Short mmCIF file of C-alpha atoms in Angstrom, two decimals:
data_model
loop_
_atom_site.label_atom_id
_atom_site.label_comp_id
_atom_site.label_asym_id
_atom_site.label_seq_id
_atom_site.Cartn_x
_atom_site.Cartn_y
_atom_site.Cartn_z
CA MET T 1 0.01 0.01 0.01
CA ARG T 2 2.87 2.41 0.75
CA LEU T 3 4.36 1.82 -2.72
CA ILE T 4 0.96 2.56 -4.27
CA SER T 5 0.51 5.70 -2.18
CA LYS T 6 3.97 7.03 -2.95
CA ASN T 7 3.26 6.73 -6.66
CA GLY T 8 -0.39 7.75 -6.60
CA ARG T 9 -0.34 10.31 -9.43
CA LEU T 10 1.80 8.09 -11.64
CA ILE T 11 -0.51 5.15 -11.13
CA SER T 12 -3.59 7.28 -11.77
CA GLU T 13 -2.07 8.27 -15.15
CA LEU T 14 -1.57 4.58 -16.00
CA ARG T 15 -4.99 3.29 -15.02
CA GLU T 16 -6.54 1.48 -18.02
CA GLU T 17 -4.18 3.24 -20.40
CA VAL T 18 -0.67 2.68 -21.85
CA ARG T 19 1.54 5.77 -21.49
CA SER T 20 5.06 6.47 -22.78
CA LYS T 21 7.92 7.67 -20.60
CA PRO T 22 8.01 11.18 -22.16
CA GLU T 23 4.22 11.54 -21.72
CA LEU T 24 4.41 10.55 -18.06
CA ALA T 25 7.40 12.82 -17.39
CA ALA T 26 5.61 15.80 -18.97
CA GLN T 27 2.31 15.08 -17.19
CA LEU T 28 3.92 14.70 -13.77
CA ASP T 29 6.48 17.47 -14.29
CA VAL T 30 9.45 15.22 -13.45
CA SER T 31 12.48 13.89 -15.33
CA SER T 32 12.41 10.80 -17.53
CA GLN T 33 14.97 9.27 -15.17
CA THR T 34 12.49 9.69 -12.29
CA ILE T 35 9.80 7.92 -14.31
CA TYR T 36 12.22 5.12 -15.14
CA ARG T 37 13.16 4.67 -11.47
CA LYS T 38 9.56 4.62 -10.30
CA MET T 39 8.40 2.27 -13.05
CA ARG T 40 11.26 -0.13 -12.34
CA GLN T 41 10.14 -0.32 -8.72
CA LEU T 42 6.51 -0.88 -9.67
CA ASN T 43 7.66 -3.61 -12.08
CA GLU T 44 9.68 -5.35 -9.36
CA PHE T 45 6.50 -5.68 -7.29
CA GLY T 46 4.47 -6.90 -10.25
CA LEU T 47 2.31 -3.79 -10.36
CA ALA T 48 3.33 -2.50 -13.79
CA THR T 49 4.95 -3.77 -16.96
CA ARG T 50 6.59 -2.42 -20.07
CA THR T 51 4.93 -2.62 -23.49
CA PRO T 52 6.14 -1.69 -26.99
CA ASP T 53 4.30 1.62 -26.59
CA GLY T 54 5.29 2.48 -23.03
CA TYR T 55 4.06 1.32 -19.63
CA ARG T 56 0.83 -0.06 -18.23
CA LEU T 57 -0.42 -1.46 -14.95
CA THR T 58 -0.76 -5.23 -14.56
CA GLU T 59 -4.05 -6.75 -13.46
CA ILE T 60 -2.85 -6.85 -9.87
CA GLY T 61 -1.64 -3.25 -10.26
CA GLU T 62 -5.10 -2.20 -11.44
CA PHE T 63 -6.68 -4.04 -8.52
CA HIS T 64 -4.48 -2.33 -5.95
CA ALA T 65 -4.94 1.05 -7.64
CA ARG T 66 -8.75 0.72 -7.47
CA ARG T 67 -8.49 -0.42 -3.86
CA PHE T 68 -6.25 2.51 -2.95
CA VAL T 69 -8.46 5.07 -4.68
CA ALA T 70 -11.51 3.66 -2.93
CA LEU T 71 -9.72 3.73 0.41
CA CYS T 72 -8.61 7.31 0.01
CA ASP T 73 -11.69 8.49 -1.89
CA ALA T 74 -9.45 9.66 -4.70
CA SER T 75 -7.95 12.26 -2.38
CA GLU T 76 -5.57 14.55 -4.24
CA THR T 77 -4.03 15.41 -0.89
CA VAL T 78 -3.04 11.80 -0.30
CA PHE T 79 -1.58 11.51 -3.79
CA GLU T 80 0.48 14.65 -3.26
CA VAL T 81 1.62 13.51 0.19
CA GLY T 82 2.81 10.31 -1.46
CA GLU T 83 4.81 12.35 -3.98
CA VAL T 84 6.56 14.24 -1.22
CA LEU T 85 7.19 11.14 0.93
CA TYR T 86 8.72 9.40 -2.10
CA GLU T 87 11.57 11.87 -2.00
CA ILE T 88 12.40 11.09 1.67
CA PRO T 89 14.71 8.07 2.13
CA GLY T 90 14.06 5.53 4.84
CA ASP T 91 11.56 2.84 5.74
CA ASP T 92 10.37 4.30 9.05
CA LEU T 93 8.08 7.01 7.66
CA PRO T 94 4.55 7.25 9.06
CA GLU T 95 1.86 5.39 7.15
CA ILE T 96 0.14 7.36 4.40
CA GLU T 97 -3.17 7.15 6.28
CA GLU T 98 -1.68 9.34 9.00
CA PHE T 99 -1.53 12.22 6.48
CA ALA T 100 -5.22 12.03 5.54
CA VAL T 101 -5.67 15.49 7.06
CA ALA T 102 -2.61 17.52 6.12
CA GLU T 103 -1.55 20.58 4.17
CA VAL T 104 0.72 19.51 1.32
CA THR T 105 2.59 21.59 -1.26
CA PRO T 106 4.59 19.67 -3.89
CA CYS T 107 7.11 21.59 -5.95
CA ARG T 108 5.71 22.49 -9.37
CA ARG T 109 7.49 24.06 -12.33
CA HIS T 110 5.12 27.06 -12.28
CA ALA T 111 5.56 27.53 -8.50
CA PRO T 112 9.01 26.21 -7.44
CA ASP T 113 9.10 28.29 -4.25
CA ALA T 114 5.69 27.22 -2.97
CA PRO T 115 6.99 24.55 -0.52
CA VAL T 116 9.41 27.04 1.06
CA GLU T 117 6.59 29.59 1.33
CA GLN T 118 4.42 27.03 3.13
CA VAL T 119 7.20 26.44 5.68
CA THR T 120 7.78 30.17 6.22
CA GLN T 121 4.06 30.52 7.01
CA PHE T 122 4.40 27.66 9.47
CA ILE T 123 7.36 29.40 11.15
CA SER T 124 5.44 32.67 11.32
CA GLY T 125 2.53 31.03 13.13
CA ALA T 126 4.43 28.60 15.35
CA GLN T 127 4.01 28.73 19.14
CA SER T 128 7.41 27.11 19.63
CA LEU T 129 10.11 25.90 17.22
CA ARG T 130 12.86 23.32 16.83
CA VAL T 131 14.46 22.71 13.44
CA LEU T 132 16.35 19.87 11.70
CA LEU T 133 17.73 20.76 8.26
CA PRO T 134 20.01 19.43 5.54
CA VAL T 135 20.29 22.95 4.08
CA PHE T 136 18.95 26.44 4.90
CA ARG T 137 16.78 28.53 2.59
CA ARG T 138 16.50 32.31 2.66
CA GLY T 139 12.78 32.14 3.45
CA TYR T 140 13.46 30.09 6.57
CA VAL T 141 16.08 32.54 7.87
CA ASP T 142 13.95 35.60 7.19
CA ALA T 143 10.95 34.03 8.95
CA MET T 144 13.03 33.07 11.99
CA ALA T 145 14.42 36.60 12.19
CA GLU T 146 10.86 37.81 12.82
CA ARG T 147 10.25 35.39 15.69
CA SER T 148 12.27 36.89 18.53
CA ASP T 149 9.28 36.11 20.76
CA LEU T 150 10.22 32.43 20.60
CA GLY T 151 13.56 32.99 22.30
CA THR T 152 16.58 31.07 21.01
CA ILE T 153 15.50 28.63 18.26
CA PRO T 154 17.50 25.36 18.35
CA VAL T 155 18.62 24.20 14.89
CA VAL T 156 20.37 20.90 14.05
CA LEU T 157 22.11 21.44 10.71
CA GLU T 158 23.96 19.05 8.41
CA ASP T 159 27.67 19.87 8.52
CA HIS T 160 27.82 19.93 4.69
CA ALA T 161 24.91 22.35 4.42
CA GLY T 162 27.12 25.38 3.94
CA ASP T 163 28.41 23.92 0.68
CA ARG T 164 24.87 24.09 -0.73
CA SER T 165 23.57 27.31 0.80
CA ASN T 166 23.66 30.77 -0.66
CA GLY T 167 26.37 32.92 0.92
CA ALA T 168 23.86 35.62 1.86
CA VAL T 169 21.80 33.00 3.69
CA GLU T 170 24.85 31.92 5.69
CA ARG T 171 25.63 35.49 6.65
CA LYS T 172 22.05 36.14 7.74
CA LEU T 173 22.08 32.97 9.79
CA ASP T 174 25.37 34.03 11.34
CA GLU T 175 23.72 37.30 12.45
CA LEU T 176 20.90 35.38 14.12
CA VAL T 177 23.40 33.17 15.94
CA SER T 178 25.35 36.23 17.16
CA ILE T 179 22.26 37.68 18.85
CA ASP T 180 21.12 34.33 20.30
CA ALA T 181 18.05 34.23 18.10
CA VAL T 182 19.23 30.84 16.81
CA ARG T 183 21.49 28.17 18.31
CA VAL T 184 23.10 26.01 15.60
CA THR T 185 24.52 22.56 16.23
CA ARG T 186 25.98 20.43 13.48
CA THR T 187 26.08 16.75 12.67
CA ASP T 188 28.36 14.88 10.29
CA SER T 189 25.46 12.60 9.37
CA ARG T 190 23.51 13.20 6.19
CA ILE T 191 20.06 14.56 7.04
CA PRO T 192 17.46 13.24 4.56
CA VAL T 193 14.54 15.45 5.57
CA GLY T 194 13.80 18.92 6.91
CA LEU T 195 11.69 19.13 10.07
CA PHE T 196 10.16 22.15 11.81
CA LEU T 197 8.57 21.10 15.10
CA ASP T 198 6.05 23.18 17.03
CA GLU T 199 5.98 21.29 20.33
CA ALA T 200 3.40 23.60 21.91
CA ALA T 201 0.85 22.92 19.18
CA LYS T 202 2.07 19.37 18.37
CA ARG T 203 2.39 20.27 14.69
CA VAL T 204 5.24 19.66 12.29
CA ALA T 205 6.28 20.91 8.86
CA ILE T 206 8.19 18.32 6.81
CA THR T 207 10.28 19.13 3.74
CA ALA T 208 11.68 16.72 1.17
CA ILE T 209 14.84 17.35 -0.84
CA GLY T 210 14.67 16.60 -4.57
CA GLU T 211 17.16 15.20 -7.05
CA ARG T 212 18.76 18.60 -7.67
CA GLY T 213 18.93 19.60 -4.01
CA ASN T 214 15.74 21.68 -4.32
CA VAL T 215 12.88 21.57 -1.81
CA ALA T 216 10.69 18.99 -3.57
CA GLY T 217 7.69 19.47 -1.34
CA ALA T 218 6.37 20.37 2.10
CA ILE T 219 3.78 18.81 4.38
CA VAL T 220 2.26 20.36 7.50
CA SER T 221 0.62 17.81 9.81
CA SER T 222 -1.11 17.82 13.18
CA SER T 223 -1.25 14.02 13.42
CA SER T 224 0.06 12.82 16.80
CA SER T 225 1.83 9.83 15.24
CA VAL T 226 3.47 12.01 12.58
CA TYR T 227 4.60 14.46 15.25
CA ASP T 228 5.98 11.60 17.38
CA TRP T 229 7.93 10.30 14.37
CA ALA T 230 9.29 13.79 13.65
CA GLU T 231 10.30 14.32 17.27
CA ALA T 232 12.08 10.96 17.43
CA THR T 233 13.89 11.78 14.17
CA TYR T 234 14.95 15.20 15.47
CA ASP T 235 16.15 13.70 18.77
CA SER T 236 18.18 11.02 16.98
CA TYR T 237 20.20 13.65 15.07
CA ASP T 238 20.35 16.03 18.03
CA GLY T 239 22.07 13.25 19.95
CA GLN T 240 24.77 12.92 17.27
CA VAL T 241 25.71 16.60 16.99
CA ASP T 242 29.18 18.02 16.77
CA ASN T 243 30.15 20.78 19.19
CA THR T 244 27.60 23.57 19.49
CA SER T 245 28.37 26.32 17.02
CA ASP T 246 28.42 29.91 18.27
CA ALA T 247 28.79 31.04 14.67
CA VAL T 248 28.08 29.60 11.28
CA ARG T 249 31.14 28.16 9.59
CA PRO T 250 32.16 30.10 6.48
CA THR T 251 31.43 28.54 3.14
CA ALA T 252 33.97 27.97 0.41
CA ARG T 253 31.57 28.90 -2.36
CA ASP T 254 28.15 30.30 -2.99
CA SER T 255 25.37 28.27 -4.60
CA PRO T 256 21.86 29.17 -5.70
CA VAL T 257 19.24 28.96 -3.00
#
């Protein structure tokens, strides 16, 4: 069921119809390589097969697709949540049913910054805040700069994040650290997901990182099980951190945000 949910929009495009790789890539606004990777996985589980004209679902694939659509009442939200979760590595993610009531913003070509904007709105309305990030975005830093009422915001940051952040973002973050608005700790471990935890409200914003290092999507959830998973994930990285940083380490080069 998780494999079906993670590929909901792709499967919906294949239901009762053969589609080519270029058609699927254009319809879903992803690369052909992404379509190839997803179809190979569906094929391994016997849910889809290749034809001379493209791809189609197998009979068992059609059965599971109908079952999933009936279960979720064809919820576009659930399909989009599956898209975002697909970009997050790991097998310990919450079940798709836990996201039945959630705000989800996948990255789209016409609105590439929409996921970051959703997170900045979450930061602006948070009652408390803890953050786990593989890389900072300007919108996050600007939103945190406006939340002095939260006190010092703890941030666990991937040690390699500076190599992928914009130099201006690093300098802005350094300013926040210098005035105790943010406390940054770093881990040598690769962080596969961005988490923004509002403990007071028991809400969490989740961001996925795409193939090109972009924010591939964001989910805001109030589910208790999703929050518990996010808190456990945050704590696991917080327990691995390097020495607490009183300043942001300088970057060797600037990259696009």
